[in-house]
């Protein structure tokens, strides 16, 4: 029975690919990677290396597991994943530090998110969108790389899908709150389903609070907007409002405490701590970006100061840059990893851009509002990640992937919308992306291999913008002509 189930195979492939990649990287990096400490030990991410060592240190000591949340182990920002890793070592591998054991659990956690995401999307957008979203969720390269390492993102993605599935089940696929109350009163046969929805929602939010409180807060904002746009009466019972406020407040306090574990912020309120941390982080990341790249430093010197923050945001959204993955000199092993990550992002990016068009095409119904709300939040998170990552090739995509479940949902919805409508703006968006990639490819090729003349960076951006304007303008004009022809 399971072998005939398409969803089962998606889950199995998601797990198998992550485990295979994890084992291959752990064994291959010491042989083919860089000569630094992380590569020699078989770790893709420095965070995973530090956390693994601290987890083993905690597990092999006589300290309680909850010491993972203390200042002594503050290198793991929130402590939840460190506590889990130490628990695994203490009770499943007390005799030796086995990084592959943690990779196994990361791969398993990432794969378990697939059915939850499928159930959530199927209830609202249908089976076709659910399968498309599940495949994107399972095979997106950045997600695979993170799921093949002992990182927090695989767990966050599954907690996100779990909470989303529970929320959708509670919402009854778009029923009003009154409809849900009527369903509850119909009898005990309906109550287990409602209770199950609340359990999955609570477990998902609790898991995110332990691993990344910011993700839990972002989901509460998502759910609040969803209720507003999907409820016919636009009124709420006091119980959901109270629950939302309680979880949000707890999450805010947990987040501020986690960010200030080293005591470096003097703000008196949780919001003050978060604000101080965000300002300091963005400022530091911009400084690191400028210091680490000569041409970025040159651009910063030439541009007005007010343009630096928007530049960092756009630069971060475009990371990892696909032409850079092809031409920047690097170790061949790492260059392949970089190239696959970049190709995955640039395959998904057009769908995320088109998500606003897919939402607007739904007419004036509730589904239109929800798609636009999801698209807005997904892009808000992408931009925040760009600012937080400061254009970094590794941190930026990793932060972006924390809420990748939303992006996978948008990708599935846009894919089905395009299959049903064959909307011309999909091809135009791909053409705009192709223009960007071709122009940047020439720029990187001339920079590293002196192929052709190198345009000044501002002029290159102007060429891209002009070509984009031509594509959009001609497309808009063609649509107007066709609409006029149909009206005659």
mmCIF file of C-alpha atoms in Angstrom, residues 5 20 49 249 326 357 460:
data_model
loop_
_atom_site.group_PDB
_atom_site.id
_atom_site.type_symbol
_atom_site.label_atom_id
_atom_site.label_comp_id
_atom_site.label_asym_id
_atom_site.label_seq_id
_atom_site.Cartn_x
_atom_site.Cartn_y
_atom_site.Cartn_z
ATOM 1 C CA UNK A 5 1.498 6.177 -2.386
ATOM 2 C CA UNK A 20 23.262 10.376 1.235
ATOM 3 C CA UNK A 49 30.883 22.013 14.089
ATOM 4 C CA UNK A 249 4.352 37.472 24.434
ATOM 5 C CA UNK A 326 30.532 29.519 -12.317
ATOM 6 C CA UNK A 357 0.341 37.811 -10.148
ATOM 7 C CA UNK A 460 25.855 47.297 -16.262
#
